[in-house]
mmCIF file of C-alpha atoms and ligand atoms in Angstrom:
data_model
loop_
_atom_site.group_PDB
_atom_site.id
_atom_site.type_symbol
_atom_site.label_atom_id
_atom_site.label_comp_id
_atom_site.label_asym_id
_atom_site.label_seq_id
_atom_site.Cartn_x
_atom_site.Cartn_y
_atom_site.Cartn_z
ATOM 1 C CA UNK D 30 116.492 114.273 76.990
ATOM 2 C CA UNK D 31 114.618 116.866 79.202
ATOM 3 C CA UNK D 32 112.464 115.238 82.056
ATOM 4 C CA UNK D 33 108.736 115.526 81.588
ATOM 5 C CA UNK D 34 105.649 113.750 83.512
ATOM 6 C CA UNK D 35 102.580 112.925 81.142
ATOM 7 C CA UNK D 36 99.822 112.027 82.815
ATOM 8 C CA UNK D 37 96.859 110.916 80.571
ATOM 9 C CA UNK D 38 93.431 109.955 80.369
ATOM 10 C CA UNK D 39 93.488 109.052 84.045
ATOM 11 C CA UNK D 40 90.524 106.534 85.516
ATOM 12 C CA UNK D 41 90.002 105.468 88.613
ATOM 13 C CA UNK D 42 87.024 104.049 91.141
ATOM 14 C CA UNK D 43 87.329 102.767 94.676
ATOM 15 C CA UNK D 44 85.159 100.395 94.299
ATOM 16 C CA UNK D 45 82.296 101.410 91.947
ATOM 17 C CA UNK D 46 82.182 105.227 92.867
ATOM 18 C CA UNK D 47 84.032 106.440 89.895
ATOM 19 C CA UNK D 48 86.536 109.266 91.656
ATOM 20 C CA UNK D 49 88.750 110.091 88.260
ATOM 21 C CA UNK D 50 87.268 110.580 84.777
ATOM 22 C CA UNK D 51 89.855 111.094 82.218
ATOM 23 C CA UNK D 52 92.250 112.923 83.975
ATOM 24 C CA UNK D 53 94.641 114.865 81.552
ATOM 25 C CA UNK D 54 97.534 116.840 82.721
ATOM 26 C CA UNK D 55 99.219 119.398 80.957
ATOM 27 C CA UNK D 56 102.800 118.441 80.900
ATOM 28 C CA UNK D 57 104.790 118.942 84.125
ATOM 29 C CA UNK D 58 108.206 119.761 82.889
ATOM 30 C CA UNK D 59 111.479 120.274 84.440
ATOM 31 C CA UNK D 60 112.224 122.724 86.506
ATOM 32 C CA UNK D 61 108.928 123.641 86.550
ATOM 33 C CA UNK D 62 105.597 123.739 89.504
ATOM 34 C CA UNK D 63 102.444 122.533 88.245
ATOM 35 C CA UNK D 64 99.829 122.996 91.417
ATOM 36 C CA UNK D 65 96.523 120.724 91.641
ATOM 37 C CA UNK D 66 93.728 122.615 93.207
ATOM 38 C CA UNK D 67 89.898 121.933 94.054
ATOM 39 C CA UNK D 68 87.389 121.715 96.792
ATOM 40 C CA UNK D 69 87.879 118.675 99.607
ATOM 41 C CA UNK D 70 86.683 115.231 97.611
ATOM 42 C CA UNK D 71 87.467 116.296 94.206
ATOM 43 C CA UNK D 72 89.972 113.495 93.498
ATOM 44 C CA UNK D 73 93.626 115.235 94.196
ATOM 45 C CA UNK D 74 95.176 112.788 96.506
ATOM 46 C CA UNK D 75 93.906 110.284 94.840
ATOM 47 C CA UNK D 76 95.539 111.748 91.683
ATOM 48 C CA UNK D 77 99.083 112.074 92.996
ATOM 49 C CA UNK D 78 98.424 108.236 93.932
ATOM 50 C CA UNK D 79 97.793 107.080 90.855
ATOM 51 C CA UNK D 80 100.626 108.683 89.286
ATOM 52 C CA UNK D 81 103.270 107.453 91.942
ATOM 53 C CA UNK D 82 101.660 103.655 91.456
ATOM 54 C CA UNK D 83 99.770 103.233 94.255
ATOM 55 C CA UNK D 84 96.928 102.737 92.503
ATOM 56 C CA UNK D 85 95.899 101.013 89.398
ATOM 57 C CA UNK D 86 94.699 102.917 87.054
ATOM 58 C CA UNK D 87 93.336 103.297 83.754
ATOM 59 C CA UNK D 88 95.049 105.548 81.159
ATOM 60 C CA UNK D 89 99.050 106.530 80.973
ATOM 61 C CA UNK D 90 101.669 107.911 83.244
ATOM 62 C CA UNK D 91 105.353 108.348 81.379
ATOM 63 C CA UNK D 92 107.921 109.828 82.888
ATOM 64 C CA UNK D 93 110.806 110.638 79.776
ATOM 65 C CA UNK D 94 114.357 111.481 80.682
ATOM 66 C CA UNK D 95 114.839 109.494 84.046
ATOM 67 C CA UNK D 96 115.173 110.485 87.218
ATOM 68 C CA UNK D 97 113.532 108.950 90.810
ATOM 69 C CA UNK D 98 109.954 109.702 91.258
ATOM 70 C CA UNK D 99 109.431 110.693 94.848
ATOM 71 C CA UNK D 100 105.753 110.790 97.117
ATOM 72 C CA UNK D 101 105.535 112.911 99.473
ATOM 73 C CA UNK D 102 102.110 111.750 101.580
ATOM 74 C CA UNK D 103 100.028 114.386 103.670
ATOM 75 C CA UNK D 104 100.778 112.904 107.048
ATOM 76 C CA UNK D 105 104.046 113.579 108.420
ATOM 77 C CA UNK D 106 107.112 111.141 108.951
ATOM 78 C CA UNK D 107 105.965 109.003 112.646
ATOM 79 C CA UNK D 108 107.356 110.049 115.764
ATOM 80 C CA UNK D 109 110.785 107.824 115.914
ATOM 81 C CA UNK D 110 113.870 107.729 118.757
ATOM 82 C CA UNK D 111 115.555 109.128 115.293
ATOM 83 C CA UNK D 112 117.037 112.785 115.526
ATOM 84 C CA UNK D 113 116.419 115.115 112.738
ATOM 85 C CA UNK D 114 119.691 114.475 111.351
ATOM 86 C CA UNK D 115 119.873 110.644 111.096
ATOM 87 C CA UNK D 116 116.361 110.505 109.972
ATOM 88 C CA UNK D 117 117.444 112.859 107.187
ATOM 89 C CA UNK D 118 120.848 111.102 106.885
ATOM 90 C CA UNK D 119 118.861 107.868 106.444
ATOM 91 C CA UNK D 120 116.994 109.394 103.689
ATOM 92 C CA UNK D 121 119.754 109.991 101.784
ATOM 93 C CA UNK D 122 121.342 106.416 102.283
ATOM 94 C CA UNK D 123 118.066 104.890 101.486
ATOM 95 C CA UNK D 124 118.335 107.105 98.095
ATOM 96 C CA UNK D 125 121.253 105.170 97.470
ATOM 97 C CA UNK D 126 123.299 108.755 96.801
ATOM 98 C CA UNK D 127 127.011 108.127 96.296
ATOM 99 C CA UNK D 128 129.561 109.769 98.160
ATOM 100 C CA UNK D 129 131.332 109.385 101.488
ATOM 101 C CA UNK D 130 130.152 109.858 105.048
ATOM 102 C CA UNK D 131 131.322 113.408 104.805
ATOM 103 C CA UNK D 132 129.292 114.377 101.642
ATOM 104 C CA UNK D 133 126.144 112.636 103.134
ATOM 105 C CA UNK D 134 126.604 114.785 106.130
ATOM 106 C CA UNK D 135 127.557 117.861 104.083
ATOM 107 C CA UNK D 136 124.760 117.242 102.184
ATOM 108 C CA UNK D 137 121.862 116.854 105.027
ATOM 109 C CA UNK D 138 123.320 119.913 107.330
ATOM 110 C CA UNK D 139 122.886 122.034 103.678
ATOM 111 C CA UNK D 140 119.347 120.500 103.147
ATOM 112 C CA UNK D 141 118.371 121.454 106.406
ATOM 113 C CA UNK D 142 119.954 124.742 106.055
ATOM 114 C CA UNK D 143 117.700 125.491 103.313
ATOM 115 C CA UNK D 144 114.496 124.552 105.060
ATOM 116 C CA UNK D 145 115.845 126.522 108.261
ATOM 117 C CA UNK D 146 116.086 123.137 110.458
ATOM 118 C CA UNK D 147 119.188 122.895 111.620
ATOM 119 C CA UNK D 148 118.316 124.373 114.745
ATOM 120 C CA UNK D 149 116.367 121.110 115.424
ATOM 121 C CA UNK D 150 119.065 118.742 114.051
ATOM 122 C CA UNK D 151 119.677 117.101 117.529
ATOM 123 C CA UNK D 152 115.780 116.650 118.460
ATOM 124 C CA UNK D 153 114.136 113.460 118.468
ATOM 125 C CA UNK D 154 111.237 113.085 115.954
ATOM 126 C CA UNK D 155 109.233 112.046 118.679
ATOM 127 C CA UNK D 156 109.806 115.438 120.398
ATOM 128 C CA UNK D 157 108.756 117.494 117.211
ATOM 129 C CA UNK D 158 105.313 118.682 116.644
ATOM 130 C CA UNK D 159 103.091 117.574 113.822
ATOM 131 C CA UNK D 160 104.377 120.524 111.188
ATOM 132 C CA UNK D 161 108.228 120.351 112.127
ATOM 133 C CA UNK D 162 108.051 116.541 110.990
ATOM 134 C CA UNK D 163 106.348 117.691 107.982
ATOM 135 C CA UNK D 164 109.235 119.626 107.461
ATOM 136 C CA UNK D 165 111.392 116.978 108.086
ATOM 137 C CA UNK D 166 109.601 115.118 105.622
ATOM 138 C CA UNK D 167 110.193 117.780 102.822
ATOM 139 C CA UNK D 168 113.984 116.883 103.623
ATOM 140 C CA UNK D 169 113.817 113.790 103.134
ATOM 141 C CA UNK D 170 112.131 114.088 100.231
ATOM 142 C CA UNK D 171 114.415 116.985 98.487
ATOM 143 C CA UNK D 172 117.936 115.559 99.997
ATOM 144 C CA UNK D 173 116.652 112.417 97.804
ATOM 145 C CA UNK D 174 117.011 115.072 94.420
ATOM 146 C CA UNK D 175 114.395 113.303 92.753
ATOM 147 C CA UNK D 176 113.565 113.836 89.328
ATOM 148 C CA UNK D 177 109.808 114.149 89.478
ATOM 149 C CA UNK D 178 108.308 114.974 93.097
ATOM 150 C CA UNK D 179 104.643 114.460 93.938
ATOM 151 C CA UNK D 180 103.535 116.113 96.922
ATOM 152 C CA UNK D 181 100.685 116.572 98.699
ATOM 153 C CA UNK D 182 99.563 119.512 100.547
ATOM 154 C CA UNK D 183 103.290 119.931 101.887
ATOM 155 C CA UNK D 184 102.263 123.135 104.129
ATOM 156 C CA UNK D 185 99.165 121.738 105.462
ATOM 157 C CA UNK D 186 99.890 121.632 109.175
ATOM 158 C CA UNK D 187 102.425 124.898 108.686
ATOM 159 C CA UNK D 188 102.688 128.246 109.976
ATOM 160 C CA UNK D 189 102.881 131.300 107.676
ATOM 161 C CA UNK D 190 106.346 131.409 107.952
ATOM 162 C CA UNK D 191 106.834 127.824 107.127
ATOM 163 C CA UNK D 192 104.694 127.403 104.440
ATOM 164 C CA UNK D 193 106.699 130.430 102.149
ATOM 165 C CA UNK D 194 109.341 128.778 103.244
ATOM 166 C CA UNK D 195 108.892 125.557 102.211
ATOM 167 C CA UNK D 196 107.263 126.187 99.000
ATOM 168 C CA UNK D 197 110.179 128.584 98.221
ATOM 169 C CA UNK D 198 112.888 125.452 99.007
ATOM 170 C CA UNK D 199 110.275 123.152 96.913
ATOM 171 C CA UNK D 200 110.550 126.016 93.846
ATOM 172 C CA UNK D 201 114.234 126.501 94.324
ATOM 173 C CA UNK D 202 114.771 122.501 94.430
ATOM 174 C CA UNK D 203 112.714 122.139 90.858
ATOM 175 C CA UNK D 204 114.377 125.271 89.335
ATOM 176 C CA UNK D 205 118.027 123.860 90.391
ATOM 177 C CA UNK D 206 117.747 120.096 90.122
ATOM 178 C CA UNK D 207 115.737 120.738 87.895
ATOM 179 C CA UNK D 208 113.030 118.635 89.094
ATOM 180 C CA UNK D 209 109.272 118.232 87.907
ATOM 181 C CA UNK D 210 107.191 118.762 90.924
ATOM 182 C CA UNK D 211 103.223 118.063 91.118
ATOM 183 C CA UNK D 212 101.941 119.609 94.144
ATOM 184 C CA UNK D 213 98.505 119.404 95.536
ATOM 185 C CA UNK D 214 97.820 122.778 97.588
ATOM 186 C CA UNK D 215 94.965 124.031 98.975
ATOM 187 C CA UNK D 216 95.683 127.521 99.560
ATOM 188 C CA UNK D 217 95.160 129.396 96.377
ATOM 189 C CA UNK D 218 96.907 132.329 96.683
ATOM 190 C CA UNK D 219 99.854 130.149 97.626
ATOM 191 C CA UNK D 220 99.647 128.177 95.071
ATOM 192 C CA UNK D 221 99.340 131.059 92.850
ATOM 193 C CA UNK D 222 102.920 131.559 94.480
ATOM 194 C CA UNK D 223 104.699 128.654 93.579
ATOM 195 C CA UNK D 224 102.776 127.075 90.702
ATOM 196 C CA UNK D 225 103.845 127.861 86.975
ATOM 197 C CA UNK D 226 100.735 126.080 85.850
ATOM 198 C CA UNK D 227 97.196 125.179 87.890
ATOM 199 C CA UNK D 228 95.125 122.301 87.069
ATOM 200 C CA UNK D 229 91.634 122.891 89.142
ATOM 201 C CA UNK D 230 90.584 119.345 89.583
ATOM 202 C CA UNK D 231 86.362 119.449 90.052
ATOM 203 C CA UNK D 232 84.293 116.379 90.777
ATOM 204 C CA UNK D 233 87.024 113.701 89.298
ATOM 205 C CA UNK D 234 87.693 115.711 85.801
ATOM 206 C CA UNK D 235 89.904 118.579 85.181
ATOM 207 C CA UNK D 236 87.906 121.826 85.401
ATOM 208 C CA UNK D 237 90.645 123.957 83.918
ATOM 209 C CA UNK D 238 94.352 124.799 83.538
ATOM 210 C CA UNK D 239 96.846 127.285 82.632
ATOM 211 C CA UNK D 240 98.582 129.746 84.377
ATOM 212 C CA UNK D 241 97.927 131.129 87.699
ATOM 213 C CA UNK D 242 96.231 134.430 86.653
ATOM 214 C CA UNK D 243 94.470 132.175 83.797
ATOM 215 C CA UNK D 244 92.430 130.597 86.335
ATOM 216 C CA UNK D 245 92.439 131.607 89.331
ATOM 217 C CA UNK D 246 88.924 133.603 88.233
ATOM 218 C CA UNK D 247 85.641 134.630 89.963
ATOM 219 C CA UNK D 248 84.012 132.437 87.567
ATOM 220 C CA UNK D 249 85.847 129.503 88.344
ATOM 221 C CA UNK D 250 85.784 130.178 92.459
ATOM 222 C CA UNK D 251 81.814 130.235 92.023
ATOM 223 C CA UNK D 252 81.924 127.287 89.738
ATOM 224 C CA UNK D 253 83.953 125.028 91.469
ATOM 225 C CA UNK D 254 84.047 126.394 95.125
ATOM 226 C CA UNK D 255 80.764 127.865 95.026
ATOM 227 C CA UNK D 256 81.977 130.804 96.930
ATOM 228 C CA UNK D 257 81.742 134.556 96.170
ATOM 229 C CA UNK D 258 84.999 135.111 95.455
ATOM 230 C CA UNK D 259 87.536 138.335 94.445
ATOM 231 C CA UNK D 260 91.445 137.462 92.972
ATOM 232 C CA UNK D 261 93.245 140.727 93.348
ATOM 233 C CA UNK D 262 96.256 141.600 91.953
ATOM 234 C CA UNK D 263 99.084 143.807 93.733
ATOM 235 C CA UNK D 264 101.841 145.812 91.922
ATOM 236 C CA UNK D 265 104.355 143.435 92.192
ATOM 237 C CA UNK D 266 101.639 140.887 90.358
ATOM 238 C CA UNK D 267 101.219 138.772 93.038
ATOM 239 C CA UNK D 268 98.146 137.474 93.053
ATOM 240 C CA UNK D 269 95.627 137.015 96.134
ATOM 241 C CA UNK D 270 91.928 135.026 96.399
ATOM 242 C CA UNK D 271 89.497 136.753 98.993
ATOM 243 C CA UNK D 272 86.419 135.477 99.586
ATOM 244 C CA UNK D 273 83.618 137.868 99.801
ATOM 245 C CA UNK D 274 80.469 135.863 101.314
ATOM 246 C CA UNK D 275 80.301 137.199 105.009
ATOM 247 C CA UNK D 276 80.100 134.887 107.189
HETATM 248 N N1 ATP M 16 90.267 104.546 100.372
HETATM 249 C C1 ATP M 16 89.131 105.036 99.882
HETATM 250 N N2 ATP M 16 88.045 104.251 99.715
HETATM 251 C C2 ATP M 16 86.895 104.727 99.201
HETATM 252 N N3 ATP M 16 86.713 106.001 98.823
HETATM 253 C C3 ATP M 16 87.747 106.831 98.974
HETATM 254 C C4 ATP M 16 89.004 106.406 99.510
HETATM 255 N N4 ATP M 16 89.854 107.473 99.524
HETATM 256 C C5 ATP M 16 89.151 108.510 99.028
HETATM 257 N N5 ATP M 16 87.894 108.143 98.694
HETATM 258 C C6 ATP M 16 86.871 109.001 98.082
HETATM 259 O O1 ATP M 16 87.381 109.452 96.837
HETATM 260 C C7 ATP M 16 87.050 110.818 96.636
HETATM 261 C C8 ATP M 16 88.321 111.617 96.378
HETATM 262 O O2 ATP M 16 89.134 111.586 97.540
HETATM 263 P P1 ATP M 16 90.556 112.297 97.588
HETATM 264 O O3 ATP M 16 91.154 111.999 98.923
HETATM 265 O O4 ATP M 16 91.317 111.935 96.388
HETATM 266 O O5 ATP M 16 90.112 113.823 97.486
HETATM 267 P P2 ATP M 16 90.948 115.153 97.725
HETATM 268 O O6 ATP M 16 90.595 116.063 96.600
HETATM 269 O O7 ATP M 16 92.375 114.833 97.946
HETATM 270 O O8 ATP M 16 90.292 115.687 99.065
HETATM 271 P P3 ATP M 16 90.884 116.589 100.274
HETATM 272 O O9 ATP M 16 91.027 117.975 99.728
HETATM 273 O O10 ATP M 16 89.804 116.524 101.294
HETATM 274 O O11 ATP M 16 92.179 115.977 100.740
HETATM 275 C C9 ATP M 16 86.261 111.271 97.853
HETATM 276 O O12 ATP M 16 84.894 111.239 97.539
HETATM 277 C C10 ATP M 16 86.593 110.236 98.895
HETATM 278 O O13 ATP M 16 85.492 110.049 99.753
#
């Protein structure tokens, strides 16, 4: 059976501020990005933690056709004595992957590979800066081939560089698993990127969804961001947000 998250009718308060209002999702299917969007406060985080279970919630989520779910937080793996390798190695065990001590190995030098680490293999967590452990947390996460990954904001401490590259690994890994991959983002035109579908989550309930060009609109940047905003579109279709305001 092919591997689908449904998430449905979501609702959730801390306390009694009501911060989810029948949250729908459109289904996030294999091999496929769905990106979660909307301004700071709007309920994303809290989203993706209702959905891995670390909230209760109201409503249904139902994963169909198996497969590990996998959370990827926003803050970074701690600072540990472990080097890149064994805390990627580690990963991998913990996953409870079969194989030999050879194909874990194989396996973590071609996950770091893919995410361009291996020149830090031999470097202490505790020695990395803030965005190469968040990097190293995206390897723990992928080397783990989950079936449905949650992340969120995966580039936010990352350079330009980085964040294309990781959100190119994190397309490749749900194309080739395939996995299902939910993926709070803040950056629009990156998420345009990587995303097959948006869902623009606004003040708890979904604002809209569909696919990037569907609604990443002026409309919706005044509606939801309130900004004065332009989505251009280059030859190649990519497609860019620009805000206009001056500031
Ligand atoms: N532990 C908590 N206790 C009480 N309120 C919380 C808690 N965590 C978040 N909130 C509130 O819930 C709302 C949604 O927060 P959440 O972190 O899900 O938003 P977000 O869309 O991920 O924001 P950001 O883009 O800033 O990361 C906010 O109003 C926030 O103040």
């Amino acid at each position: 059976m092919d591997l689908t998250l449904r998430v449905e009718r979501l609702g959730f308060e801390y306390g009694r501020t009501p911060v989810l209002r029948e949250v729908t999702l459109p289904e996030v299917r294999a091999a496929e990005v769905t990106a979660v969007i909307g301004p700071n406060g709007s309920g994303k985080s809290t989203l993706l933690r209702c959905v891995a279970g670390f909230h209760r919630a109201r409503g249904r989520v139902r994963v169909s056709g198996g497969g590990e779910i996998l959370y990827l937080p926003q803050d970074p793996p701690p600072p540990s004595s472990l080097t890149v390798f064994e805390a990627v190695l580690v990963a991998r065990r913990v996953g409870g992957s079969g194989g030999g001590r050879r194909e874990h190995e194989a396996r973590v030098a071609e996950t770091l590979a893919a995410l361009d680490l291996d020149g830090l293999a031999g470097r202490r967590l505790a020695e990395l800066s803030g965005g190469q452990r968040q990097m190293v947390g995206l390897a723990q996460a992928m080397i783990r081939r989950p079936g449905v990954l949650l992340l969120d904001e995966p580039t936010s401490n990352l350079d330009l560089r980085n964040q294309f590259r990781v959100l190119r690994s994190v397309r490749d890994l749900a194309r080739n698993q395939p996995a299902a991959v939910l993926a709070v983002v803040h950056d629009l035109s990156l998420a345009a990127r990587i995303a097959d579908r948006i869902v623009v989550l606004h003040n708890g309930t979904v604002h809209s969804h569909g696919s990037p060009a569907e609604v990443l609109t002026t409309a919706m940047l005044s509606e939801v961001y309130q900004v004065d905003g332009t989505v251009q579109r280059a030859g190649n279709g990519v497609l860019t947000v620009a805000i206009a305001d001056r500031i």
